[in-house]
Amino acid sequence: VLEEKLDENALFDITLLAPQRGRKRASMLCIRNVIPAPHLLARHAAAHATVLFSGTLSPAAFYRDTLGLPADTPWIDVPAPFKAAQLAVHIVRDVSTRYQDREASIDRIVALICDQFHKRPGNYLCFFSSFDYLERVADALCARPDAPPVWRQVRAMGNDSRQAFIDRFQAGGQGLGFAVLGGAFGEGIDLPGDRLIGAFIATLGLPQLNPVNESMKRCMQQRFGTRTGYDYTYLFPGLRKVVQAAGRVIRSENDTGELFLMDDRFARDEVRRLMPVWWG
């Protein structure tokens, strides 16, 4: 039973749910496995070998600590089959997508997307931190007389709706797909060739600042150190989603494309170190 294993590596919280007509107000109880390492240690010890692999298995220390890997675990960083010349990476330093700056960022983001689209027409994905932000930027863009075709991810899309969204990215097509970072279209979809020629990412993907995530950060800090708590809870998971979303653009050795990272924080050294080496 999970509650019997509750210790300093996990969190227990209760959320009061919105009341529904004719029913008593309900609550949701959660036991969150913040640091799975203690549960995996015995599995690693019992196995002859454990092999972990992923395109976003970085930085090594984060996964070693949270997944309970031995300190002397060998680590191989296999070079990507792609070249820097295939992906033009643009860091947009005059945009802030912080919550308090989002309204002020809309006009600049819209202008940037439209300018790039008219410079190189084709299919692009545009990622945002929330549906609200997505809708506000999309509405502002669609109000322009020169607006390209736009299709949007919406909440609770079913399988047919998700497939229809993906099917809009036709070879030789032109338009913008608006999506939420970390959602159904940030990973696991394959749009090779000119089905997708670029992506705009208007967020660092940082998890929402709320009591649960702050409790997770304190749990990480107690286990791994003060600065590590922020990195392990917010920065590393956020940048992992950014790299996964950007990976939709280049799917083969023959693909070329453009990536716009729209936030001044992408220029920081601690953030740039988390980007794939082959981006240049």
Short mmCIF file of C-alpha atoms in Angstrom, two decimals:
data_model
loop_
_atom_site.label_atom_id
_atom_site.label_comp_id
_atom_site.label_asym_id
_atom_site.label_seq_id
_atom_site.Cartn_x
_atom_site.Cartn_y
_atom_site.Cartn_z
CA VAL A 1 0.00 0.00 0.00
CA LEU A 2 1.41 3.40 -0.97
CA GLU A 3 0.59 5.05 2.34
CA GLU A 4 2.76 2.51 4.15
CA LYS A 5 5.77 3.65 2.09
CA LEU A 6 5.22 7.38 2.69
CA ASP A 7 8.51 8.96 3.78
CA GLU A 8 10.58 12.07 3.17
CA ASN A 9 10.84 11.20 -0.55
CA ALA A 10 7.10 11.57 -1.09
CA LEU A 11 4.36 14.11 -0.49
CA PHE A 12 0.82 13.75 0.76
CA ASP A 13 -1.71 16.47 -0.08
CA ILE A 14 -5.46 17.01 -0.15
CA THR A 15 -7.34 19.19 -2.64
CA LEU A 16 -10.93 20.32 -2.14
CA LEU A 17 -12.83 19.92 -5.41
CA ALA A 18 -15.47 22.31 -6.68
CA PRO A 19 -18.93 21.37 -5.39
CA GLN A 20 -21.34 19.77 -7.85
CA ARG A 21 -25.10 20.21 -7.82
CA GLY A 22 -26.84 17.72 -5.58
CA ARG A 23 -23.58 16.29 -4.20
CA LYS A 24 -21.47 16.94 -1.17
CA ARG A 25 -18.17 18.69 -1.74
CA ALA A 26 -15.51 16.09 -2.46
CA SER A 27 -11.77 16.06 -1.91
CA MET A 28 -8.89 14.43 -3.77
CA LEU A 29 -6.07 12.77 -1.84
CA CYS A 30 -2.67 12.44 -3.51
CA ILE A 31 0.48 10.58 -2.56
CA ARG A 32 3.19 11.94 -4.86
CA ASN A 33 6.32 9.93 -5.47
CA VAL A 34 8.68 12.91 -5.75
CA ILE A 35 11.96 10.99 -5.64
CA PRO A 36 11.57 7.42 -6.97
CA ALA A 37 15.21 6.52 -6.24
CA PRO A 38 14.57 4.59 -2.97
CA HIS A 39 12.02 2.36 -4.73
CA LEU A 40 14.37 1.65 -7.64
CA LEU A 41 17.58 0.96 -5.71
CA ALA A 42 16.64 -2.65 -4.95
CA ARG A 43 15.60 -3.24 -8.56
CA HIS A 44 18.94 -1.97 -9.84
CA ALA A 45 20.81 -4.10 -7.30
CA ALA A 46 18.88 -7.23 -8.25
CA ALA A 47 19.38 -6.78 -11.99
CA HIS A 48 22.43 -8.02 -13.85
CA ALA A 49 22.42 -4.68 -15.69
CA THR A 50 20.14 -1.70 -16.17
CA VAL A 51 20.18 0.26 -19.42
CA LEU A 52 18.49 3.65 -19.61
CA PHE A 53 18.28 5.54 -22.87
CA SER A 54 16.47 8.61 -24.12
CA GLY A 55 17.00 11.56 -26.41
CA THR A 56 16.57 13.85 -23.40
CA LEU A 57 18.46 11.91 -20.71
CA SER A 58 20.40 14.96 -19.56
CA PRO A 59 21.85 16.25 -17.31
CA ALA A 60 23.24 13.01 -15.97
CA ALA A 61 23.30 13.99 -12.28
CA PHE A 62 19.56 14.71 -12.26
CA TYR A 63 18.64 11.24 -13.49
CA ARG A 64 21.30 9.54 -11.40
CA ASP A 65 19.96 11.16 -8.24
CA THR A 66 16.24 10.80 -8.87
CA LEU A 67 16.35 7.29 -10.39
CA GLY A 68 18.71 5.81 -7.81
CA LEU A 69 21.59 4.99 -10.13
CA PRO A 70 24.98 4.15 -8.56
CA ALA A 71 27.51 6.98 -8.49
CA ASP A 72 29.85 5.04 -10.80
CA THR A 73 27.19 4.39 -13.46
CA PRO A 74 28.83 4.62 -16.93
CA TRP A 75 27.36 7.37 -19.10
CA ILE A 76 27.57 7.46 -22.90
CA ASP A 77 26.50 10.55 -24.83
CA VAL A 78 25.99 9.33 -28.39
CA PRO A 79 26.41 12.14 -30.97
CA ALA A 80 23.20 13.07 -32.76
CA PRO A 81 22.95 12.19 -36.45
CA PHE A 82 22.08 15.83 -37.21
CA LYS A 83 24.25 18.86 -37.94
CA ALA A 84 23.98 22.42 -36.68
CA ALA A 85 23.48 23.64 -40.25
CA GLN A 86 20.13 21.81 -40.38
CA LEU A 87 18.51 23.91 -37.64
CA ALA A 88 18.77 27.68 -37.39
CA VAL A 89 18.27 28.47 -33.69
CA HIS A 90 17.17 32.02 -32.86
CA ILE A 91 17.09 33.20 -29.24
CA VAL A 92 14.70 36.15 -28.99
CA ARG A 93 16.12 38.25 -26.17
CA ASP A 94 13.59 41.09 -26.22
CA VAL A 95 10.65 38.94 -25.13
CA SER A 96 9.70 37.87 -21.61
CA THR A 97 7.08 35.15 -21.20
CA ARG A 98 7.00 35.46 -17.41
CA TYR A 99 3.43 35.49 -16.13
CA GLN A 100 3.44 39.23 -15.36
CA ASP A 101 4.88 40.05 -18.82
CA ARG A 102 2.69 37.90 -21.03
CA GLU A 103 0.20 40.58 -22.05
CA ALA A 104 3.03 42.90 -23.07
CA SER A 105 4.70 40.11 -25.08
CA ILE A 106 1.77 39.35 -27.38
CA ASP A 107 2.35 41.99 -30.08
CA ARG A 108 6.06 41.17 -30.35
CA ILE A 109 5.39 37.42 -30.61
CA VAL A 110 2.70 37.94 -33.25
CA ALA A 111 4.97 40.17 -35.32
CA LEU A 112 7.83 37.69 -35.06
CA ILE A 113 5.68 34.75 -36.16
CA CYS A 114 4.14 36.64 -39.08
CA ASP A 115 7.47 38.04 -40.26
CA GLN A 116 9.04 34.58 -40.29
CA PHE A 117 6.04 33.01 -42.01
CA HIS A 118 6.06 35.57 -44.83
CA LYS A 119 9.85 35.27 -45.12
CA ARG A 120 9.65 31.47 -45.42
CA PRO A 121 6.09 30.21 -45.91
CA GLY A 122 5.36 26.69 -44.68
CA ASN A 123 4.06 24.77 -41.71
CA TYR A 124 5.09 25.81 -38.19
CA LEU A 125 4.27 24.73 -34.65
CA CYS A 126 3.86 27.44 -32.00
CA PHE A 127 4.10 26.35 -28.37
CA PHE A 128 2.85 28.23 -25.31
CA SER A 129 2.76 27.66 -21.57
CA SER A 130 -1.04 27.59 -21.22
CA PHE A 131 -4.27 27.53 -23.21
CA ASP A 132 -5.04 31.08 -22.08
CA TYR A 133 -1.72 32.40 -23.42
CA LEU A 134 -2.17 30.38 -26.60
CA GLU A 135 -5.65 31.81 -27.22
CA ARG A 136 -4.60 35.41 -26.61
CA VAL A 137 -1.69 35.20 -29.06
CA ALA A 138 -3.73 33.30 -31.65
CA ASP A 139 -6.60 35.80 -31.45
CA ALA A 140 -4.20 38.74 -31.89
CA LEU A 141 -2.52 37.05 -34.85
CA CYS A 142 -5.80 36.14 -36.55
CA ALA A 143 -6.92 39.78 -36.28
CA ARG A 144 -4.15 40.82 -38.70
CA PRO A 145 -5.11 41.14 -42.38
CA ASP A 146 -2.01 39.19 -43.39
CA ALA A 147 -2.62 36.35 -40.94
CA PRO A 148 -1.74 32.86 -42.22
CA PRO A 149 -4.05 29.89 -41.59
CA VAL A 150 -4.14 28.90 -37.90
CA TRP A 151 -5.35 25.77 -36.16
CA ARG A 152 -5.36 25.40 -32.39
CA GLN A 153 -5.09 22.73 -29.76
CA VAL A 154 -8.08 22.88 -27.40
CA ARG A 155 -8.69 21.33 -24.02
CA ALA A 156 -9.70 17.67 -23.81
CA MET A 157 -9.16 16.83 -27.48
CA GLY A 158 -10.19 13.31 -28.39
CA ASN A 159 -8.22 10.97 -30.64
CA ASP A 160 -10.03 12.11 -33.80
CA SER A 161 -9.48 15.79 -33.02
CA ARG A 162 -5.80 15.22 -32.27
CA GLN A 163 -5.36 13.33 -35.53
CA ALA A 164 -7.16 16.10 -37.44
CA PHE A 165 -4.74 18.63 -35.92
CA ILE A 166 -1.74 16.58 -37.07
CA ASP A 167 -3.25 15.96 -40.52
CA ARG A 168 -3.28 19.72 -41.16
CA PHE A 169 0.52 19.50 -41.52
CA GLN A 170 0.53 18.40 -45.14
CA ALA A 171 3.61 18.32 -47.38
CA GLY A 172 3.85 21.63 -49.19
CA GLY A 173 1.26 23.16 -46.85
CA GLN A 174 1.28 26.55 -45.17
CA GLY A 175 -0.06 27.38 -41.74
CA LEU A 176 0.47 27.59 -38.01
CA GLY A 177 -0.45 24.98 -35.44
CA PHE A 178 -0.84 26.43 -31.94
CA ALA A 179 -0.23 24.00 -29.07
CA VAL A 180 0.55 23.85 -25.37
CA LEU A 181 4.08 22.82 -24.46
CA GLY A 182 4.16 19.43 -22.76
CA GLY A 183 0.85 18.41 -24.29
CA ALA A 184 -0.10 15.92 -26.98
CA PHE A 185 1.86 17.67 -29.74
CA GLY A 186 5.13 18.37 -27.92
CA GLU A 187 6.50 14.86 -28.41
CA GLY A 188 5.75 11.58 -30.12
CA ILE A 189 4.59 13.06 -33.44
CA ASP A 190 6.59 12.73 -36.63
CA LEU A 191 6.34 15.46 -39.29
CA PRO A 192 9.32 14.90 -41.62
CA GLY A 193 10.34 16.94 -44.65
CA ASP A 194 8.35 20.11 -45.26
CA ARG A 195 5.36 18.92 -43.27
CA LEU A 196 7.01 21.02 -40.53
CA ILE A 197 9.73 23.57 -41.22
CA GLY A 198 9.92 25.43 -37.94
CA ALA A 199 8.79 25.96 -34.36
CA PHE A 200 8.22 28.91 -32.07
CA ILE A 201 8.48 28.22 -28.33
CA ALA A 202 7.19 31.02 -26.11
CA THR A 203 7.98 29.52 -22.71
CA LEU A 204 10.74 27.80 -20.77
CA GLY A 205 8.24 25.11 -19.87
CA LEU A 206 8.71 25.68 -16.14
CA PRO A 207 6.08 23.91 -14.04
CA GLN A 208 3.48 26.17 -12.48
CA LEU A 209 4.42 27.93 -9.27
CA ASN A 210 1.95 26.49 -6.76
CA PRO A 211 1.95 24.97 -3.25
CA VAL A 212 2.42 21.39 -4.51
CA ASN A 213 5.43 22.22 -6.70
CA GLU A 214 6.93 24.36 -3.96
CA SER A 215 6.59 21.41 -1.58
CA MET A 216 8.30 19.23 -4.17
CA LYS A 217 11.12 21.77 -4.41
CA ARG A 218 11.61 21.71 -0.62
CA CYS A 219 11.70 17.92 -0.74
CA MET A 220 14.41 18.08 -3.43
CA GLN A 221 16.35 20.71 -1.49
CA GLN A 222 16.38 18.61 1.67
CA ARG A 223 17.71 15.65 -0.28
CA PHE A 224 20.04 17.23 -2.84
CA GLY A 225 20.77 20.84 -1.84
CA THR A 226 19.24 24.30 -2.08
CA ARG A 227 20.05 25.22 -5.70
CA THR A 228 19.44 21.69 -6.89
CA GLY A 229 15.91 21.87 -5.54
CA TYR A 230 14.95 24.56 -8.04
CA ASP A 231 16.76 22.92 -10.93
CA TYR A 232 15.31 19.47 -10.27
CA THR A 233 11.74 20.71 -9.76
CA TYR A 234 11.47 23.48 -12.33
CA LEU A 235 14.39 24.10 -14.69
CA PHE A 236 15.35 20.59 -15.84
CA PRO A 237 11.77 19.31 -16.40
CA GLY A 238 10.89 22.55 -18.20
CA LEU A 239 13.85 22.52 -20.58
CA ARG A 240 13.27 18.83 -21.28
CA LYS A 241 9.85 19.74 -22.69
CA VAL A 242 11.40 22.53 -24.77
CA VAL A 243 13.97 20.15 -26.31
CA GLN A 244 11.28 17.55 -26.99
CA ALA A 245 9.06 20.10 -28.75
CA ALA A 246 11.97 21.50 -30.77
CA GLY A 247 12.77 17.94 -31.83
CA ARG A 248 9.59 17.86 -33.95
CA VAL A 249 11.33 20.05 -36.57
CA ILE A 250 14.31 17.89 -37.53
CA ARG A 251 13.34 14.25 -38.00
CA SER A 252 15.95 13.04 -40.53
CA GLU A 253 19.38 13.86 -41.90
CA ASN A 254 17.69 15.65 -44.83
CA ASP A 255 15.39 17.97 -42.85
CA THR A 256 16.11 21.65 -42.35
CA GLY A 257 14.21 24.14 -40.25
CA GLU A 258 14.09 27.13 -37.92
CA LEU A 259 13.61 27.31 -34.18
CA PHE A 260 12.66 30.47 -32.30
CA LEU A 261 13.17 30.38 -28.53
CA MET A 262 11.17 33.38 -27.39
CA ASP A 263 12.29 34.46 -23.93
CA ASP A 264 15.35 36.35 -22.70
CA ARG A 265 16.13 33.54 -20.23
CA PHE A 266 17.09 31.22 -23.08
CA ALA A 267 20.27 33.30 -23.40
CA ARG A 268 21.43 32.45 -19.87
CA ASP A 269 24.44 30.17 -19.60
CA GLU A 270 22.71 27.71 -17.25
CA VAL A 271 19.88 27.34 -19.77
CA ARG A 272 22.03 27.12 -22.90
CA ARG A 273 24.06 24.32 -21.31
CA LEU A 274 20.90 22.21 -21.26
CA MET A 275 20.33 22.52 -24.99
CA PRO A 276 21.52 19.78 -27.39
CA VAL A 277 25.17 20.14 -28.37
CA TRP A 278 24.44 19.74 -32.07
CA TRP A 279 22.32 22.92 -32.08
CA GLY A 280 25.64 24.79 -32.16
#
